[in-house]
Amino acid sequence: MRFLAITLIVHAPDPVTGVLKSTSDRFREVVGNAVLAEELGFDGFGVGERHERPFISSSPPVVLSHLAALTSRIRLFTAVTTLSLLDPVRAYEDYATLDHLSGGRLELIIGKGNGTAQRELFHVTPEDQWDRNAEGYEVFRRLWRQDRVSAATRFRPELVDAEVWPRPLQQPVRVWHGSATSKESVDLAARHGDPLFSANVSHPIEPYAELIRYYRERWEHHGHDPARIAVGAGTAGHYTARTSQEAIRAYRPVFEGQLAFQRKLGLEPVFPTLEDFVERSSALVGSPQQIVEKVHRYHEQFGHTVLHLHADASGLTEAQHRDSLELFQSAVAPVLRREIPDPPFPWGPVQAGPVPVPVPAGDPVPADR
């Protein structure tokens, strides 16, 4: 099993102290967490993309390029690249450049994104967001694989024998499809034989497990080898401590602060108590043995081989956050690495594969490509 640390770069008051860091300090914290993740042996570090409050993660290529210069081993993920909002040509240029600067350490998790404010900012509607996401991905993946691309697109100017530079380092970059509860993302991933990353954050296990089962069904429907499936899954929170009592005691102020923030926004909490949160959500809060057992329970339903933890302290003190991650890496990760397999591909730069047949100029972007 492989482990990622992921941040959406939320810029909000600390749920326990109420202190709001400056924007610069928040970015410095993200950089420090990425360096720490590499130091502790995490396999990847991910940066989300959001274009609305309370996030300041509107430019993941810039953040990840900075992190590439400060790290040497850890793979760099987007979580997620919101292709429904972006011009796929411009996104390709940014990420192909980043791929070179990072030495082929880039992996993308794409998705349509969510949130009314960012849809309005980019003039994307609920009715066309899925079509935009699919079209953007079709163009994006062909740009990564072909020297010249022609495509009769709906949501950006038509491409006619277009060359886009730089040409990529990885041939091609690996693209995961991020999904919370939408079958559209799952269908797109299964059609192309791409890995799936389940959000697995906001609800109990059932809807996520159902979606992953659907992904496996669609994967086989499209004729792909079931042994090549790769699934990743998120977690709703994390705190590893020597004992369950210590973990609950330390995490309770964090949970209560997050609960108060949800209610302030007018949201009805899915998990109304910490005990319910620890029991029914994907949160990993407890002793090393408890966390190992819980990951195995989820693995029985998901078959996932990649797991993400929150990169941010999110209400924990800096010392608590570091101690928890260190204990996870020393007492939890080694066990899970032994007992749960890795994804069915090398954890490193993607090597060149077969070159797809180009689509003639003027043809629309195919839906089944």
Tab-separated table of C-alpha atoms in Angstrom:
chain	number	residue	atom	x	y	z
A	1	MET	CA	0.000	0.000	0.000
A	2	ARG	CA	1.108	3.563	-0.749
A	3	PHE	CA	0.412	6.667	1.341
A	4	LEU	CA	-0.230	10.271	0.361
A	5	ALA	CA	-0.537	13.439	2.415
A	6	ILE	CA	-3.032	15.847	0.844
A	7	THR	CA	-4.051	19.449	1.460
A	8	LEU	CA	-6.861	21.530	-0.013
A	9	ILE	CA	-5.159	24.620	1.481
A	10	VAL	CA	-8.138	25.679	3.544
A	11	HIS	CA	-7.608	29.235	4.821
A	12	ALA	CA	-9.888	29.514	7.836
A	13	PRO	CA	-9.493	30.112	11.563
A	14	ASP	CA	-7.942	27.260	13.497
A	15	PRO	CA	-10.902	25.140	14.706
A	16	VAL	CA	-9.488	25.030	18.246
A	17	THR	CA	-7.716	28.376	18.828
A	18	GLY	CA	-9.721	30.525	16.409
A	19	VAL	CA	-6.494	32.079	15.083
A	20	LEU	CA	-6.425	32.896	11.359
A	21	LYS	CA	-2.946	32.734	9.870
A	22	SER	CA	-1.903	35.178	7.173
A	23	THR	CA	-2.052	33.942	3.581
A	24	SER	CA	1.752	33.867	3.408
A	25	ASP	CA	2.022	31.892	6.631
A	26	ARG	CA	-0.583	29.411	5.405
A	27	PHE	CA	1.408	28.790	2.228
A	28	ARG	CA	4.591	28.394	4.261
A	29	GLU	CA	2.779	25.819	6.378
A	30	VAL	CA	1.866	23.841	3.252
A	31	VAL	CA	5.491	23.901	2.108
A	32	GLY	CA	6.676	22.714	5.522
A	33	ASN	CA	4.137	19.895	5.526
A	34	ALA	CA	5.301	18.705	2.106
A	35	VAL	CA	8.934	18.647	3.186
A	36	LEU	CA	7.904	16.808	6.359
A	37	ALA	CA	5.917	14.257	4.348
A	38	GLU	CA	8.986	13.414	2.281
A	39	GLU	CA	11.171	13.290	5.386
A	40	LEU	CA	8.791	10.832	7.073
A	41	GLY	CA	8.569	8.526	4.068
A	42	PHE	CA	5.200	9.337	2.508
A	43	ASP	CA	4.916	8.248	-1.117
A	44	GLY	CA	3.090	11.314	-2.405
A	45	PHE	CA	1.948	14.831	-1.543
A	46	GLY	CA	-1.209	16.275	-3.060
A	47	VAL	CA	-2.517	19.814	-3.500
A	48	GLY	CA	-6.191	20.412	-4.224
A	49	GLU	CA	-7.727	22.974	-6.556
A	50	ARG	CA	-10.555	25.251	-5.470
A	51	HIS	CA	-11.610	28.679	-6.665
A	52	GLU	CA	-13.778	29.848	-3.773
A	53	ARG	CA	-13.694	30.546	-0.045
A	54	PRO	CA	-12.282	29.301	2.279
A	55	PHE	CA	-9.604	27.827	-0.025
A	56	ILE	CA	-6.461	29.436	-1.436
A	57	SER	CA	-5.591	26.488	-3.677
A	58	SER	CA	-6.475	28.153	-6.975
A	59	SER	CA	-3.042	27.515	-8.523
A	60	PRO	CA	-1.765	23.998	-7.826
A	61	PRO	CA	0.826	24.034	-10.662
A	62	VAL	CA	2.569	26.978	-8.978
A	63	VAL	CA	2.484	25.397	-5.527
A	64	LEU	CA	3.617	22.001	-6.790
A	65	SER	CA	6.451	23.547	-8.833
A	66	HIS	CA	7.742	25.164	-5.650
A	67	LEU	CA	7.454	21.870	-3.812
A	68	ALA	CA	9.278	20.102	-6.647
A	69	ALA	CA	12.274	22.361	-6.048
A	70	LEU	CA	12.326	21.554	-2.322
A	71	THR	CA	11.853	17.778	-2.540
A	72	SER	CA	13.567	15.030	-4.476
A	73	ARG	CA	11.686	11.749	-4.067
A	74	ILE	CA	8.034	12.187	-3.194
A	75	ARG	CA	5.493	12.062	-6.033
A	76	LEU	CA	3.442	15.214	-6.547
A	77	PHE	CA	-0.329	14.915	-6.958
A	78	THR	CA	-3.161	17.269	-7.809
A	79	ALA	CA	-6.285	16.660	-5.750
A	80	VAL	CA	-8.173	17.410	-7.880
A	81	THR	CA	-7.460	19.235	-11.140
A	82	THR	CA	-10.853	20.744	-11.992
A	83	LEU	CA	-10.904	20.127	-15.734
A	84	SER	CA	-14.538	21.225	-16.022
A	85	LEU	CA	-13.323	24.780	-15.291
A	86	LEU	CA	-10.065	24.795	-17.241
A	87	ASP	CA	-8.911	25.058	-20.818
A	88	PRO	CA	-7.336	21.617	-21.354
A	89	VAL	CA	-4.625	23.087	-23.595
A	90	ARG	CA	-3.519	25.543	-20.931
A	91	ALA	CA	-3.732	22.865	-18.247
A	92	TYR	CA	-1.574	20.562	-20.357
A	93	GLU	CA	1.074	23.293	-20.822
A	94	ASP	CA	1.255	23.942	-17.086
A	95	TYR	CA	1.470	20.308	-16.087
A	96	ALA	CA	3.850	19.197	-18.840
A	97	THR	CA	6.197	21.958	-17.675
A	98	LEU	CA	5.795	20.870	-14.050
A	99	ASP	CA	6.446	17.269	-15.041
A	100	HIS	CA	9.853	18.239	-16.423
A	101	LEU	CA	10.722	20.448	-13.468
A	102	SER	CA	9.868	17.656	-11.022
A	103	GLY	CA	11.811	14.973	-12.880
A	104	GLY	CA	8.700	12.992	-13.796
A	105	ARG	CA	7.178	12.982	-10.314
A	106	LEU	CA	3.785	14.384	-11.342
A	107	GLU	CA	0.513	12.471	-11.029
A	108	LEU	CA	-2.874	14.038	-11.663
A	109	ILE	CA	-6.198	13.401	-9.993
A	110	ILE	CA	-8.865	15.077	-12.120
A	111	GLY	CA	-12.518	15.858	-11.445
A	112	LYS	CA	-15.249	18.293	-12.265
A	113	GLY	CA	-14.823	20.098	-8.940
A	114	ASN	CA	-17.762	21.414	-6.958
A	115	GLY	CA	-19.102	24.595	-5.441
A	116	THR	CA	-21.509	27.187	-6.817
A	117	ALA	CA	-19.122	30.127	-6.470
A	118	GLN	CA	-16.382	28.630	-8.602
A	119	ARG	CA	-18.864	27.469	-11.242
A	120	GLU	CA	-20.191	31.010	-11.494
A	121	LEU	CA	-16.659	32.411	-11.632
A	122	PHE	CA	-15.945	30.326	-14.735
A	123	HIS	CA	-19.474	30.450	-16.207
A	124	VAL	CA	-19.963	26.702	-15.868
A	125	THR	CA	-23.472	25.396	-15.260
A	126	PRO	CA	-24.692	22.273	-13.448
A	127	GLU	CA	-26.088	21.138	-16.798
A	128	ASP	CA	-22.811	21.335	-18.748
A	129	GLN	CA	-20.185	20.634	-16.075
A	130	TRP	CA	-19.973	16.907	-16.791
A	131	ASP	CA	-19.723	17.428	-20.542
A	132	ARG	CA	-16.998	20.005	-19.960
A	133	ASN	CA	-15.100	17.610	-17.718
A	134	ALA	CA	-15.301	14.749	-20.234
A	135	GLU	CA	-14.358	16.903	-23.212
A	136	GLY	CA	-11.513	18.543	-21.323
A	137	TYR	CA	-10.128	15.152	-20.404
A	138	GLU	CA	-10.427	13.756	-23.929
A	139	VAL	CA	-8.406	16.690	-25.277
A	140	PHE	CA	-5.951	16.654	-22.371
A	141	ARG	CA	-5.102	12.957	-22.718
A	142	ARG	CA	-4.592	13.244	-26.475
A	143	LEU	CA	-2.316	16.263	-26.071
A	144	TRP	CA	-0.175	14.188	-23.727
A	145	ARG	CA	0.079	11.338	-26.230
A	146	GLN	CA	0.135	12.935	-29.675
A	147	ASP	CA	2.455	15.476	-31.278
A	148	ARG	CA	-0.418	17.039	-33.229
A	149	VAL	CA	-4.069	17.119	-32.236
A	150	SER	CA	-7.251	17.986	-34.113
A	151	ALA	CA	-10.553	18.150	-32.270
A	152	ALA	CA	-13.933	19.796	-32.945
A	153	THR	CA	-14.547	20.898	-29.363
A	154	ARG	CA	-17.678	22.516	-27.912
A	155	PHE	CA	-16.225	24.411	-24.960
A	156	ARG	CA	-13.012	25.871	-26.382
A	157	PRO	CA	-11.852	26.870	-29.887
A	158	GLU	CA	-11.425	23.974	-32.291
A	159	LEU	CA	-7.981	22.410	-32.567
A	160	VAL	CA	-6.663	21.805	-36.078
A	161	ASP	CA	-3.386	19.917	-36.343
A	162	ALA	CA	-2.316	21.757	-33.192
A	163	GLU	CA	1.148	21.422	-31.652
A	164	VAL	CA	1.425	22.210	-27.951
A	165	TRP	CA	4.715	22.617	-26.129
A	166	PRO	CA	6.637	21.475	-24.181
A	167	ARG	CA	6.301	17.846	-25.074
A	168	PRO	CA	5.977	15.806	-21.866
A	169	LEU	CA	8.602	13.966	-19.891
A	170	GLN	CA	6.297	11.143	-18.787
A	171	GLN	CA	4.730	9.272	-21.685
A	172	PRO	CA	2.020	9.906	-20.570
A	173	VAL	CA	1.430	11.279	-17.079
A	174	ARG	CA	-0.751	8.996	-14.954
A	175	VAL	CA	-4.250	10.393	-14.443
A	176	TRP	CA	-6.510	9.282	-11.599
A	177	HIS	CA	-10.195	10.211	-11.591
A	178	GLY	CA	-11.428	11.696	-8.343
A	179	SER	CA	-15.004	10.932	-7.395
A	180	ALA	CA	-17.222	11.460	-4.385
A	181	THR	CA	-20.562	9.977	-5.414
A	182	SER	CA	-20.786	10.582	-9.170
A	183	LYS	CA	-21.039	7.763	-11.682
A	184	GLU	CA	-19.965	10.149	-14.452
A	185	SER	CA	-16.390	10.292	-13.160
A	186	VAL	CA	-16.359	6.550	-12.633
A	187	ASP	CA	-17.585	5.884	-16.187
A	188	LEU	CA	-14.872	8.124	-17.615
A	189	ALA	CA	-12.165	6.393	-15.590
A	190	ALA	CA	-13.342	2.879	-16.443
A	191	ARG	CA	-13.702	3.646	-20.142
A	192	HIS	CA	-10.073	4.702	-20.420
A	193	GLY	CA	-8.651	2.133	-18.017
A	194	ASP	CA	-7.565	4.838	-15.559
A	195	PRO	CA	-7.254	4.510	-11.770
A	196	LEU	CA	-9.976	5.842	-9.462
A	197	PHE	CA	-9.555	7.899	-6.298
A	198	SER	CA	-12.568	7.856	-3.987
A	199	ALA	CA	-13.056	10.962	-1.842
A	200	ASN	CA	-14.362	8.785	1.027
A	201	VAL	CA	-14.601	11.758	3.382
A	202	SER	CA	-18.104	13.080	4.002
A	203	HIS	CA	-20.266	9.974	4.485
A	204	PRO	CA	-20.190	6.437	5.900
A	205	ILE	CA	-18.646	3.713	3.789
A	206	GLU	CA	-21.708	2.510	1.843
A	207	PRO	CA	-22.042	5.063	-0.999
A	208	TYR	CA	-18.297	4.973	-1.680
A	209	ALA	CA	-18.206	1.174	-1.694
A	210	GLU	CA	-21.170	1.101	-4.078
A	211	LEU	CA	-19.404	3.479	-6.456
A	212	ILE	CA	-16.199	1.425	-6.418
A	213	ARG	CA	-18.184	-1.739	-7.178
A	214	TYR	CA	-19.744	0.096	-10.110
A	215	TYR	CA	-16.255	1.126	-11.283
A	216	ARG	CA	-15.110	-2.495	-11.269
A	217	GLU	CA	-18.191	-3.528	-13.242
A	218	ARG	CA	-17.651	-0.817	-15.858
A	219	TRP	CA	-13.929	-1.604	-16.019
A	220	GLU	CA	-14.657	-5.188	-17.034
A	221	HIS	CA	-17.460	-4.047	-19.357
A	222	HIS	CA	-14.874	-2.040	-21.301
A	223	GLY	CA	-12.640	-5.100	-21.598
A	224	HIS	CA	-9.853	-4.135	-19.207
A	225	ASP	CA	-7.902	-6.670	-17.156
A	226	PRO	CA	-9.330	-6.710	-13.578
A	227	ALA	CA	-5.816	-7.266	-12.239
A	228	ARG	CA	-4.858	-3.788	-13.496
A	229	ILE	CA	-7.434	-1.921	-11.391
A	230	ALA	CA	-6.044	0.661	-8.969
A	231	VAL	CA	-8.202	2.414	-6.362
A	232	GLY	CA	-7.207	5.112	-3.897
A	233	ALA	CA	-9.264	6.355	-0.963
A	234	GLY	CA	-9.274	9.365	1.320
A	235	THR	CA	-9.773	9.700	5.051
A	236	ALA	CA	-11.981	12.112	6.969
A	237	GLY	CA	-9.387	12.828	9.650
A	238	HIS	CA	-6.334	11.348	11.306
A	239	TYR	CA	-4.662	11.123	14.679
A	240	THR	CA	-2.467	8.191	15.666
A	241	ALA	CA	-1.566	7.933	19.356
A	242	ARG	CA	-0.124	5.236	21.572
A	243	THR	CA	-3.548	4.433	23.033
A	244	SER	CA	-7.137	4.952	21.932
A	245	GLN	CA	-7.816	7.025	25.055
A	246	GLU	CA	-4.978	9.413	24.233
A	247	ALA	CA	-6.136	9.708	20.615
A	248	ILE	CA	-9.733	10.532	21.559
A	249	ARG	CA	-8.642	13.029	24.200
A	250	ALA	CA	-6.342	14.903	21.810
A	251	TYR	CA	-8.731	14.849	18.852
A	252	ARG	CA	-11.911	15.878	20.680
A	253	PRO	CA	-11.211	19.658	20.586
A	254	VAL	CA	-10.445	19.362	16.868
A	255	PHE	CA	-13.697	17.557	16.139
A	256	GLU	CA	-15.780	19.934	18.257
A	257	GLY	CA	-14.227	22.947	16.537
A	258	GLN	CA	-14.961	21.486	13.098
A	259	LEU	CA	-18.507	20.635	14.198
A	260	ALA	CA	-19.089	24.224	15.331
A	261	PHE	CA	-17.776	25.518	11.996
A	262	GLN	CA	-20.161	23.254	10.063
A	263	ARG	CA	-23.124	24.435	12.109
A	264	LYS	CA	-22.084	28.049	11.634
A	265	LEU	CA	-22.322	27.432	7.879
A	266	GLY	CA	-25.797	25.988	8.355
A	267	LEU	CA	-24.704	22.419	7.604
A	268	GLU	CA	-26.215	19.479	9.428
A	269	PRO	CA	-23.348	17.224	10.568
A	270	VAL	CA	-23.369	13.681	9.224
A	271	PHE	CA	-21.537	12.483	12.348
A	272	PRO	CA	-22.901	14.376	15.375
A	273	THR	CA	-20.449	13.059	17.997
A	274	LEU	CA	-16.762	12.239	18.021
A	275	GLU	CA	-17.512	8.641	18.918
A	276	ASP	CA	-19.842	8.350	15.897
A	277	PHE	CA	-17.229	10.048	13.705
A	278	VAL	CA	-14.521	7.588	14.748
A	279	GLU	CA	-16.834	4.586	14.379
A	280	ARG	CA	-18.714	5.297	11.134
A	281	SER	CA	-16.573	7.714	9.124
A	282	SER	CA	-13.289	6.974	7.374
A	283	ALA	CA	-11.380	8.938	10.038
A	284	LEU	CA	-8.338	7.136	11.429
A	285	VAL	CA	-8.268	8.164	15.082
A	286	GLY	CA	-6.888	5.702	17.594
A	287	SER	CA	-3.989	3.448	18.440
A	288	PRO	CA	-1.807	1.949	15.680
A	289	GLN	CA	-3.591	-1.398	15.973
A	290	GLN	CA	-7.026	0.222	15.746
A	291	ILE	CA	-5.991	2.150	12.647
A	292	VAL	CA	-4.559	-0.950	10.964
A	293	GLU	CA	-7.801	-2.817	11.643
A	294	LYS	CA	-9.958	0.016	10.306
A	295	VAL	CA	-7.955	0.350	7.079
A	296	HIS	CA	-8.373	-3.390	6.581
A	297	ARG	CA	-12.156	-3.080	7.071
A	298	TYR	CA	-12.266	-0.440	4.356
A	299	HIS	CA	-9.927	-2.452	2.141
A	300	GLU	CA	-12.346	-5.386	2.278
A	301	GLN	CA	-14.975	-3.126	0.684
A	302	PHE	CA	-12.777	-0.998	-1.595
A	303	GLY	CA	-9.774	-3.124	-2.501
A	304	HIS	CA	-7.794	0.123	-2.430
A	305	THR	CA	-4.008	0.190	-2.583
A	306	VAL	CA	-3.430	3.934	-2.006
A	307	LEU	CA	-4.552	5.886	1.064
A	308	HIS	CA	-4.413	9.599	1.764
A	309	LEU	CA	-4.113	11.357	5.111
A	310	HIS	CA	-4.616	15.050	5.784
A	311	ALA	CA	-1.347	16.932	5.426
A	312	ASP	CA	-2.564	19.791	7.658
A	313	ALA	CA	-2.662	19.953	11.436
A	314	SER	CA	-6.264	21.227	11.232
A	315	GLY	CA	-6.542	22.104	14.922
A	316	LEU	CA	-3.809	19.889	16.300
A	317	THR	CA	-0.685	21.551	17.642
A	318	GLU	CA	2.409	21.355	15.468
A	319	ALA	CA	3.946	18.843	17.900
A	320	GLN	CA	0.795	16.680	17.963
A	321	HIS	CA	0.599	16.712	14.185
A	322	ARG	CA	4.212	15.671	13.697
A	323	ASP	CA	4.107	13.034	16.454
A	324	SER	CA	0.959	11.534	14.937
A	325	LEU	CA	2.460	11.327	11.435
A	326	GLU	CA	5.710	9.906	12.789
A	327	LEU	CA	3.846	7.219	14.709
A	328	PHE	CA	1.724	6.414	11.661
A	329	GLN	CA	4.843	5.954	9.563
A	330	SER	CA	6.682	3.888	12.173
A	331	ALA	CA	3.859	1.705	13.541
A	332	VAL	CA	1.004	1.707	10.997
A	333	ALA	CA	2.429	2.132	7.493
A	334	PRO	CA	4.930	-0.765	7.706
A	335	VAL	CA	2.160	-3.178	8.665
A	336	LEU	CA	-0.172	-2.008	5.904
A	337	ARG	CA	2.654	-2.069	3.353
A	338	ARG	CA	3.225	-5.739	4.198
A	339	GLU	CA	-0.430	-6.764	4.317
A	340	ILE	CA	-1.993	-4.751	1.466
A	341	PRO	CA	-0.463	-4.781	-2.034
A	342	ASP	CA	0.817	-1.796	-3.960
A	343	PRO	CA	-0.993	-0.506	-7.050
A	344	PRO	CA	-0.427	-2.722	-10.122
A	345	PHE	CA	2.112	-0.360	-11.696
A	346	PRO	CA	5.586	0.924	-10.779
A	347	TRP	CA	5.582	3.843	-8.346
A	348	GLY	CA	7.674	6.156	-10.485
A	349	PRO	CA	7.828	7.979	-13.824
A	350	VAL	CA	5.469	6.543	-16.431
A	351	GLN	CA	7.254	5.023	-19.409
A	352	ALA	CA	6.196	5.423	-23.011
A	353	GLY	CA	3.485	3.059	-24.239
A	354	PRO	CA	1.705	2.531	-27.572
A	355	VAL	CA	0.935	5.714	-29.478
A	356	PRO	CA	-2.822	6.024	-30.166
A	357	VAL	CA	-4.090	6.554	-33.696
A	358	PRO	CA	-4.687	10.294	-34.353
A	359	VAL	CA	-8.229	11.500	-35.015
A	360	PRO	CA	-8.710	13.196	-38.418
A	361	ALA	CA	-8.976	16.975	-38.441
A	362	GLY	CA	-12.466	18.304	-37.924
A	363	ASP	CA	-13.836	15.219	-36.197
A	364	PRO	CA	-15.433	15.803	-32.804
A	365	VAL	CA	-13.660	14.592	-29.720
A	366	PRO	CA	-14.840	10.971	-29.477
A	367	ALA	CA	-16.835	9.915	-26.444
A	368	ASP	CA	-15.493	6.369	-26.371
A	369	ARG	CA	-11.837	6.970	-26.964
